[in-house]
Amino acid sequence: MSDLVWQHLNLCASGDPDDTIVDAALAVRDGRIAWLGAARELPREYSAWPREALGGAWVTPSLVDCHTHLVYGGNRADEFALRLAGASYEEIARRGGGILSTVRATREADEDALFASAAARLEPLLAEGVGAIEIKSGYGLELNAERKMLRVARALARRYPVSIYTTFLGAHALPQEYAGRADAYIDEVCERMLPALADEGLVDAVDVFCERIGFTLAQSERVFEAAARRGLPVKMHAEQLSLAGGAALAARYRALSADHLEFLDEAGVQAMKVAGTVAVLLPGAYYFIRETQLPPIDLLRRHGVPIALATDSNPGTSPATSLLAMLNLGCTLFRLTLPEVLQGVTCHAARALGQSERHGRLAPGRPADFVVWQVGSLAELAYWIGRPLAGRVVRAGATIYRAPTAPWLRTDERAAFPEGA
Ligand code: NIG
Ligand code: FE
């Protein structure tokens, strides 16, 4: 690939808007950043390289969506209606709906159908500049169906220009065939499913839903032990609906992240700080289930725990296909600051995937994965709700997406089409 200097841009290389370069330049060779800095300081060795001017646009690293359940069958719009009529998320789950209804739909779907529905959710994220995304299993809850989900996640990575990290979430819910036998299901997860899927190269990390409608601390710990035996990093859905002590357990296992965390206490925050575990906040789920307990943002700040934000894209608690919308929700609902939400979807999100070296920051030697934004200021990234903002998405130095220009048929051209056609 040829050399190129990108210029006439404003650069936020680390995801921290307090650390920006106005009128910057980016020299890219073979898909990697050779140099970045103020344009006036561009070293002479790059001055003869071809140039591409970006008209003063803002550039950030590609975004990272570090917590999703993107692959699943069906959707739960019908349950949404039940919740509008007064039923809570937890009540619906206890009645055999919730996660288990998506399990039924996912088991019935074949790989092609799962691929097609997940692709329809992935594409809007990629058009927003997401360059790395985590996808969990957890709607199969038996070996073949979990394998099917993870294979679809890998197939998406082959088809689309995005890095996909898979997480095995076999311990997401108790499948009906194991009703009353949760420990036996955990045996199956630890002794059969995880080893088989890991051997097939389908698992990058392991997650557990530790909750009164999920799995106990002791069961979660068994899953973490099984992951440790395979050398796989762990994460946890922790303290989402109640304080169970999951985050502290996750920290003991040096978890990459503990996610949700609305009911997290100070002991859990301290444990996460010591372990370097990232707090992944999911404002879409908080909003969609109309949670009122806010995550302990001030404690996380005070103890210096890195905060990431993600879509949690899933059919039950966050049917979201926009990471930028999460910036707005994070600021509005959680009172996060602009630097917090921007780092939350770049460098801190990369860390929540154990991929700090690869994603979330632009620096010499690293891949030239960035987004050229159609905004006048970085604050606009968190300000607009639902407006496409990425003008161009660049991966390894190549433009992989350009915002469509003038896609609409003009009113005066409409006569060519019969009304109602
Ligand atoms: O991240 N909390 C558990 N898992 C998902 C929801 C799954 C579902 O309802 O389908 C979450 O919120
Ligand atoms: Fe989740």
Coordinates of C-alpha atoms and ligand atoms in Angstrom, one line a residue:
M1 CA 0.0 0.0 0.0
S2 CA 1.3 3.4 -0.9
D3 CA 2.4 6.2 1.5
L4 CA 0.0 9.0 2.3
V5 CA -0.1 12.2 4.4
W6 CA -3.5 13.1 5.7
Q7 CA -3.7 16.8 6.4
H8 CA -6.1 19.7 7.2
L9 CA -7.5 17.9 10.1
N10 CA -7.9 18.3 13.8
L11 CA -6.7 15.3 15.7
C12 CA -7.9 13.7 18.9
A13 CA -5.4 10.8 19.0
S14 CA -6.0 9.3 22.4
G15 CA -9.7 9.8 22.6
D16 CA -9.1 12.5 25.2
P17 CA -10.5 15.8 23.9
D18 CA -8.2 17.7 26.3
D19 CA -5.3 16.2 24.3
T20 CA -6.0 17.4 20.7
I21 CA -3.9 18.8 17.9
V22 CA -5.5 21.5 15.8
D23 CA -4.3 21.5 12.2
A24 CA -2.6 18.1 12.5
A25 CA -1.1 15.8 9.9
L26 CA -1.0 12.0 9.9
A27 CA 1.5 10.1 7.8
V28 CA 0.5 6.5 7.0
R29 CA 2.7 3.8 5.5
D30 CA 1.5 0.3 4.8
G31 CA -1.6 0.8 6.8
R32 CA 0.2 2.0 9.9
I33 CA 0.8 5.4 11.3
A34 CA 4.3 6.5 10.5
W35 CA 4.1 9.9 12.2
L36 CA 1.4 12.2 13.7
G37 CA 1.6 15.7 15.0
A38 CA 1.1 19.4 14.2
A39 CA 1.2 19.9 10.4
R40 CA 3.8 22.6 10.7
E41 CA 6.1 20.0 12.3
L42 CA 5.8 17.4 9.6
P43 CA 9.3 16.0 9.2
R44 CA 10.9 16.6 5.8
E45 CA 11.0 12.8 5.0
Y46 CA 7.2 12.9 4.6
S47 CA 7.0 16.1 2.6
A48 CA 7.2 14.5 -0.8
W49 CA 4.5 11.9 0.0
P50 CA 1.1 12.2 -1.7
R51 CA -1.5 14.3 0.3
E52 CA -5.1 13.9 1.2
A53 CA -6.8 17.0 2.7
L54 CA -9.7 16.6 5.0
G55 CA -11.0 20.2 5.0
G56 CA -10.5 20.8 8.7
A57 CA -12.5 17.8 9.9
W58 CA -12.1 16.2 13.3
V59 CA -10.4 12.8 13.4
T60 CA -10.5 10.3 16.3
P61 CA -9.5 6.6 16.6
S62 CA -12.1 4.2 15.3
L63 CA -14.6 3.4 18.0
V64 CA -14.8 0.3 20.1
D65 CA -18.1 -1.3 21.2
C66 CA -16.8 -3.6 24.0
H67 CA -20.1 -5.3 25.1
T68 CA -22.7 -6.6 22.7
H69 CA -25.0 -9.6 22.2
L70 CA -25.3 -8.8 18.5
V71 CA -26.1 -12.4 17.2
Y72 CA -29.5 -13.7 18.1
G73 CA -32.8 -14.9 16.6
G74 CA -36.0 -12.9 16.5
N75 CA -36.6 -9.9 18.7
R76 CA -38.6 -9.0 21.8
A77 CA -40.8 -6.2 20.7
D78 CA -43.7 -8.1 22.1
E79 CA -42.2 -8.1 25.5
F80 CA -41.5 -4.5 25.2
A81 CA -45.3 -4.1 24.9
L82 CA -45.8 -6.2 28.1
R83 CA -43.3 -4.0 29.9
L84 CA -45.2 -0.9 28.8
A85 CA -48.3 -2.6 30.3
G86 CA -46.5 -2.8 33.7
A87 CA -44.5 -6.0 33.8
S88 CA -40.9 -5.7 34.9
Y89 CA -37.8 -7.2 33.1
E90 CA -37.3 -9.5 36.0
E91 CA -40.9 -10.7 36.2
I92 CA -40.9 -11.5 32.5
A93 CA -37.7 -13.5 32.9
R94 CA -39.1 -15.5 35.8
R95 CA -42.2 -16.4 33.7
G96 CA -39.9 -18.1 31.1
G97 CA -39.8 -15.1 28.8
G98 CA -36.8 -12.7 28.6
I99 CA -33.5 -14.3 27.7
L100 CA -35.2 -17.8 27.3
S101 CA -37.6 -16.6 24.6
T102 CA -34.5 -15.4 22.6
V103 CA -32.9 -18.8 23.3
R104 CA -35.9 -20.5 21.6
A105 CA -35.7 -18.2 18.5
T106 CA -31.9 -18.6 18.3
R107 CA -31.9 -22.4 18.6
E108 CA -34.5 -22.4 15.7
A109 CA -32.5 -20.1 13.4
D110 CA -29.8 -21.4 11.1
E111 CA -26.4 -19.8 10.6
D112 CA -27.5 -17.9 7.5
A113 CA -30.5 -16.4 9.2
L114 CA -28.5 -15.4 12.3
F115 CA -25.8 -13.9 10.0
A116 CA -28.3 -11.8 8.1
S117 CA -30.0 -10.4 11.2
A118 CA -26.7 -9.7 13.0
A119 CA -25.3 -8.0 9.8
A120 CA -28.3 -5.7 9.7
R121 CA -27.4 -4.6 13.2
L122 CA -23.6 -4.5 12.6
E123 CA -23.8 -2.3 9.5
P124 CA -25.1 0.8 11.2
L125 CA -22.5 0.5 13.9
L126 CA -19.7 0.3 11.3
A127 CA -21.1 3.3 9.5
E128 CA -20.7 5.2 12.8
G129 CA -17.0 4.3 12.8
V130 CA -16.9 1.2 15.1
G131 CA -13.7 -0.6 14.2
A132 CA -13.7 -3.2 16.9
I133 CA -16.7 -5.0 18.5
E134 CA -17.2 -7.7 21.1
I135 CA -19.9 -10.3 20.4
K136 CA -21.1 -12.7 23.1
S137 CA -22.8 -16.0 22.8
G138 CA -25.4 -16.8 25.4
Y139 CA -28.7 -17.4 23.6
G140 CA -27.9 -21.0 22.6
L141 CA -27.3 -22.4 26.1
E142 CA -26.3 -25.8 24.6
L143 CA -23.2 -26.7 22.8
N144 CA -24.4 -26.7 19.2
A145 CA -26.4 -23.5 19.5
E146 CA -23.6 -21.7 21.3
R147 CA -21.2 -22.9 18.6
K148 CA -23.6 -21.6 15.9
M149 CA -23.6 -18.1 17.5
L150 CA -19.9 -17.9 17.8
R151 CA -19.3 -19.2 14.3
V152 CA -21.6 -16.5 13.0
A153 CA -19.6 -13.9 14.9
R154 CA -16.4 -15.2 13.3
A155 CA -18.2 -15.2 9.9
L156 CA -19.1 -11.5 10.3
A157 CA -15.4 -10.8 11.0
R158 CA -14.5 -12.4 7.7
R159 CA -17.2 -10.5 5.7
Y160 CA -16.8 -7.0 7.3
P161 CA -13.8 -4.8 7.8
V162 CA -14.0 -4.8 11.6
S163 CA -12.2 -6.6 14.4
I164 CA -14.6 -8.9 16.2
Y165 CA -13.8 -10.4 19.6
T166 CA -15.9 -13.3 20.8
T167 CA -17.0 -14.0 24.3
F168 CA -18.5 -17.3 25.5
L169 CA -21.5 -16.5 27.7
G170 CA -22.8 -20.0 28.3
A171 CA -23.7 -19.0 31.8
H172 CA -26.2 -16.3 30.7
A173 CA -29.4 -18.0 31.9
L174 CA -30.5 -21.5 33.0
P175 CA -32.0 -23.3 30.0
Q176 CA -35.4 -24.9 30.7
E177 CA -34.1 -28.5 30.3
Y178 CA -31.9 -27.8 33.4
A179 CA -34.7 -26.2 35.5
G180 CA -33.8 -26.7 39.2
R181 CA -30.4 -28.1 38.3
A182 CA -28.2 -25.0 37.9
D183 CA -25.1 -26.7 39.2
A184 CA -25.4 -29.5 36.7
Y185 CA -25.7 -26.9 33.9
I186 CA -22.6 -25.2 35.2
D187 CA -20.9 -28.6 35.0
E188 CA -21.9 -28.7 31.3
V189 CA -20.6 -25.2 30.7
C190 CA -17.3 -25.8 32.4
E191 CA -16.6 -29.4 31.4
R192 CA -18.0 -29.7 28.0
M193 CA -19.1 -26.5 26.3
L194 CA -16.2 -24.2 27.1
P195 CA -13.4 -26.7 26.4
A196 CA -15.0 -27.7 23.1
L197 CA -15.6 -24.2 21.9
A198 CA -12.2 -23.0 23.1
D199 CA -10.5 -25.9 21.2
E200 CA -12.3 -24.8 18.1
G201 CA -10.8 -21.3 18.4
L202 CA -14.2 -19.7 18.9
V203 CA -13.6 -18.1 22.3
D204 CA -11.6 -15.0 23.0
A205 CA -13.0 -14.4 26.6
V206 CA -15.6 -15.8 29.0
D207 CA -18.5 -14.0 30.6
V208 CA -21.1 -14.9 33.3
F209 CA -24.4 -13.3 34.3
C210 CA -24.0 -13.1 38.1
E211 CA -27.4 -12.2 39.4
R212 CA -30.4 -13.6 41.3
I213 CA -32.0 -14.4 37.9
G214 CA -28.6 -15.5 36.6
F215 CA -25.9 -17.5 38.4
T216 CA -24.6 -17.4 42.0
L217 CA -21.2 -16.2 43.1
A218 CA -20.1 -19.8 43.6
Q219 CA -21.3 -20.9 40.1
S220 CA -19.7 -17.8 38.6
E221 CA -16.4 -18.7 40.2
R222 CA -16.5 -22.2 38.8
V223 CA -16.9 -20.7 35.3
F224 CA -13.9 -18.3 36.0
E225 CA -11.8 -21.3 37.2
A226 CA -12.6 -23.2 33.9
A227 CA -11.6 -20.1 31.9
A228 CA -8.4 -19.8 33.9
R229 CA -7.6 -23.4 33.1
R230 CA -7.8 -22.5 29.4
G231 CA -5.8 -19.3 29.9
L232 CA -8.9 -17.3 28.8
P233 CA -9.6 -13.8 30.2
V234 CA -12.9 -13.2 32.0
K235 CA -15.6 -10.5 32.3
M236 CA -18.9 -10.4 34.1
H237 CA -22.4 -9.0 34.0
A238 CA -22.3 -7.8 37.5
E239 CA -24.5 -5.9 40.0
Q240 CA -27.1 -5.1 37.2
L241 CA -30.3 -5.7 39.2
S242 CA -28.9 -6.2 42.7
L243 CA -25.6 -6.2 44.7
A244 CA -24.4 -9.8 44.6
G245 CA -20.6 -9.2 45.0
G246 CA -19.8 -10.2 41.5
A247 CA -17.6 -7.3 40.6
A248 CA -15.3 -8.1 43.6
L249 CA -15.2 -11.8 42.5
A250 CA -14.4 -10.7 38.9
A251 CA -11.6 -8.5 40.2
R252 CA -10.1 -11.5 42.1
Y253 CA -9.9 -13.2 38.7
R254 CA -8.3 -10.1 37.1
A255 CA -11.3 -9.7 34.9
L256 CA -10.9 -7.4 31.9
S257 CA -14.2 -5.8 32.8
A258 CA -17.2 -5.8 35.1
D259 CA -20.3 -4.6 33.2
H260 CA -23.6 -2.8 34.1
L261 CA -22.7 -2.1 37.8
E262 CA -25.7 -0.1 38.8
F263 CA -25.7 -1.7 42.3
L264 CA -21.9 -1.7 42.8
D265 CA -20.6 -0.8 46.2
E266 CA -17.4 0.9 47.3
A267 CA -15.7 -2.4 48.2
G268 CA -16.3 -3.6 44.7
V269 CA -15.0 -0.4 43.2
Q270 CA -11.8 -0.7 45.3
A271 CA -11.3 -4.3 44.2
M272 CA -11.7 -3.3 40.5
K273 CA -9.2 -0.5 40.9
V274 CA -6.6 -2.9 42.4
A275 CA -7.2 -5.5 39.7
G276 CA -7.2 -3.0 36.8
T277 CA -10.7 -4.2 35.9
V278 CA -12.6 -1.7 33.6
A279 CA -16.1 -0.6 34.5
V280 CA -18.2 -1.0 31.4
L281 CA -21.4 1.1 31.8
L282 CA -24.4 0.4 29.6
P283 CA -26.7 3.4 29.5
G284 CA -28.9 1.9 26.8
A285 CA -29.9 -1.0 29.2
Y286 CA -30.3 1.4 32.1
Y287 CA -32.6 3.6 29.9
F288 CA -34.5 0.7 28.3
I289 CA -35.5 -1.1 31.4
R290 CA -36.2 2.2 33.1
E291 CA -33.7 1.5 35.9
T292 CA -33.5 4.2 38.5
Q293 CA -30.4 3.1 40.5
L294 CA -27.5 5.0 39.0
P295 CA -24.1 3.3 38.7
P296 CA -21.7 4.8 41.4
I297 CA -19.9 7.2 39.0
D298 CA -18.4 9.3 41.7
L299 CA -16.9 6.3 43.4
L300 CA -15.5 5.0 40.1
R301 CA -14.0 8.5 39.5
R302 CA -12.6 8.9 43.0
H303 CA -10.9 5.5 42.9
G304 CA -9.6 6.0 39.3
V305 CA -11.4 3.0 37.8
P306 CA -11.4 3.4 34.0
I307 CA -14.9 3.7 32.6
A308 CA -16.0 2.4 29.2
L309 CA -19.4 2.7 27.5
A310 CA -21.0 0.1 25.2
T311 CA -24.2 -0.5 23.4
D312 CA -25.0 -3.9 25.1
S313 CA -26.9 -4.4 21.8
N314 CA -29.4 -7.2 22.7
P315 CA -33.1 -7.9 22.2
G316 CA -34.1 -7.7 25.8
T317 CA -32.6 -4.7 27.5
S318 CA -30.9 -2.6 24.8
P319 CA -32.1 -3.0 21.2
A320 CA -29.5 -0.4 20.2
T321 CA -27.5 -0.1 17.0
S322 CA -25.8 3.2 17.7
L323 CA -22.7 3.6 19.9
L324 CA -22.9 7.4 19.5
A325 CA -26.4 7.4 21.0
M326 CA -24.7 5.8 24.1
L327 CA -22.4 8.9 24.4
N328 CA -25.5 11.0 24.6
L329 CA -27.2 8.7 27.1
G330 CA -24.0 8.4 29.2
C331 CA -23.8 12.2 29.4
T332 CA -27.5 12.8 30.0
L333 CA -28.4 9.9 32.3
F334 CA -25.1 9.3 34.1
R335 CA -23.7 12.8 34.0
L336 CA -20.5 11.6 32.4
T337 CA -18.3 14.3 30.9
L338 CA -17.3 14.5 27.3
P339 CA -13.7 13.3 27.9
E340 CA -15.2 10.3 29.9
V341 CA -17.6 9.2 27.2
L342 CA -15.0 9.7 24.4
Q343 CA -12.4 7.7 26.2
G344 CA -15.2 5.3 27.1
V345 CA -15.6 4.3 23.5
T346 CA -12.0 4.4 22.5
C347 CA -9.0 3.7 24.8
H348 CA -10.9 2.4 27.8
A349 CA -13.2 0.2 25.7
A350 CA -10.1 -1.2 24.0
R351 CA -8.7 -2.1 27.4
A352 CA -12.0 -3.8 28.4
L353 CA -11.3 -6.1 25.5
G354 CA -7.7 -6.6 26.5
Q355 CA -6.8 -4.9 23.1
S356 CA -5.2 -1.7 24.2
E357 CA -2.2 -2.3 22.0
R358 CA -4.4 -2.7 18.9
H359 CA -7.4 -0.4 19.3
G360 CA -8.6 2.9 20.8
R361 CA -5.6 5.1 20.3
L362 CA -3.7 6.5 17.3
A363 CA 0.1 6.5 17.6
P364 CA 3.2 5.8 15.5
G365 CA 3.5 2.1 14.7
R366 CA -0.2 1.4 15.3
P367 CA -2.8 0.7 12.6
A368 CA -4.2 3.7 10.8
D369 CA -7.8 3.0 12.0
F370 CA -9.7 6.3 12.3
V371 CA -12.9 8.2 11.7
V372 CA -13.3 11.5 9.9
W373 CA -16.2 13.2 11.5
Q374 CA -18.6 15.7 9.9
V375 CA -18.7 17.9 13.0
G376 CA -17.5 21.3 14.0
S377 CA -16.5 20.2 17.5
L378 CA -16.0 16.9 19.3
A379 CA -18.8 17.8 21.7
E380 CA -21.2 17.2 18.7
L381 CA -20.4 13.5 18.9
A382 CA -22.2 13.3 22.2
Y383 CA -24.8 16.0 21.4
W384 CA -26.7 14.7 18.3
I385 CA -29.1 11.9 18.8
G386 CA -29.4 9.5 15.9
R387 CA -27.7 11.7 13.3
P388 CA -25.1 10.0 11.1
L389 CA -21.8 11.8 11.8
A390 CA -19.0 9.8 10.3
G391 CA -18.0 11.2 6.9
R392 CA -15.4 8.6 6.3
V393 CA -14.1 5.5 8.1
V394 CA -10.5 4.5 7.5
R395 CA -9.1 1.1 8.4
A396 CA -5.4 0.2 7.9
G397 CA -5.1 3.4 5.9
A398 CA -7.9 2.5 3.4
T399 CA -11.2 4.2 3.3
I400 CA -13.8 1.5 4.0
Y401 CA -16.9 3.7 4.3
R402 CA -17.9 7.1 3.0
A403 CA -21.1 8.7 4.1
P404 CA -23.5 8.7 1.1
T405 CA -23.9 12.1 -0.4
A406 CA -27.3 13.4 -1.7
P407 CA -28.9 9.9 -1.8
W408 CA -32.4 11.4 -2.1
L409 CA -34.3 11.7 -5.3
R410 CA -35.0 15.4 -5.7
T411 CA -38.7 16.5 -5.6
D412 CA -38.6 17.7 -9.1
E413 CA -37.3 14.3 -10.3
R414 CA -40.2 12.4 -8.7
A415 CA -42.5 12.8 -11.6
A416 CA -40.6 10.0 -13.3
F417 CA -42.1 7.6 -10.7
P418 CA -45.8 6.9 -10.5
E419 CA -47.3 8.0 -7.1
G420 CA -47.4 5.1 -4.6
A421 CA -44.9 3.0 -6.6
Ligands
NIG1 O1 -26.7 -7.3 29.1 N1 -28.1 -9.0 31.8 C1 -28.1 -9.9 31.0 N2 -28.0 -9.9 29.7 C2 -28.3 -8.9 28.8 C3 -29.8 -8.9 28.5 C4 -30.2 -10.1 27.8 C5 -31.6 -10.2 27.4 O2 -32.5 -9.7 28.1 O3 -31.8 -10.8 26.3 C6 -27.9 -7.5 29.3 O4 -28.6 -6.7 29.8
FE2 FE -25.0 -7.6 28.2

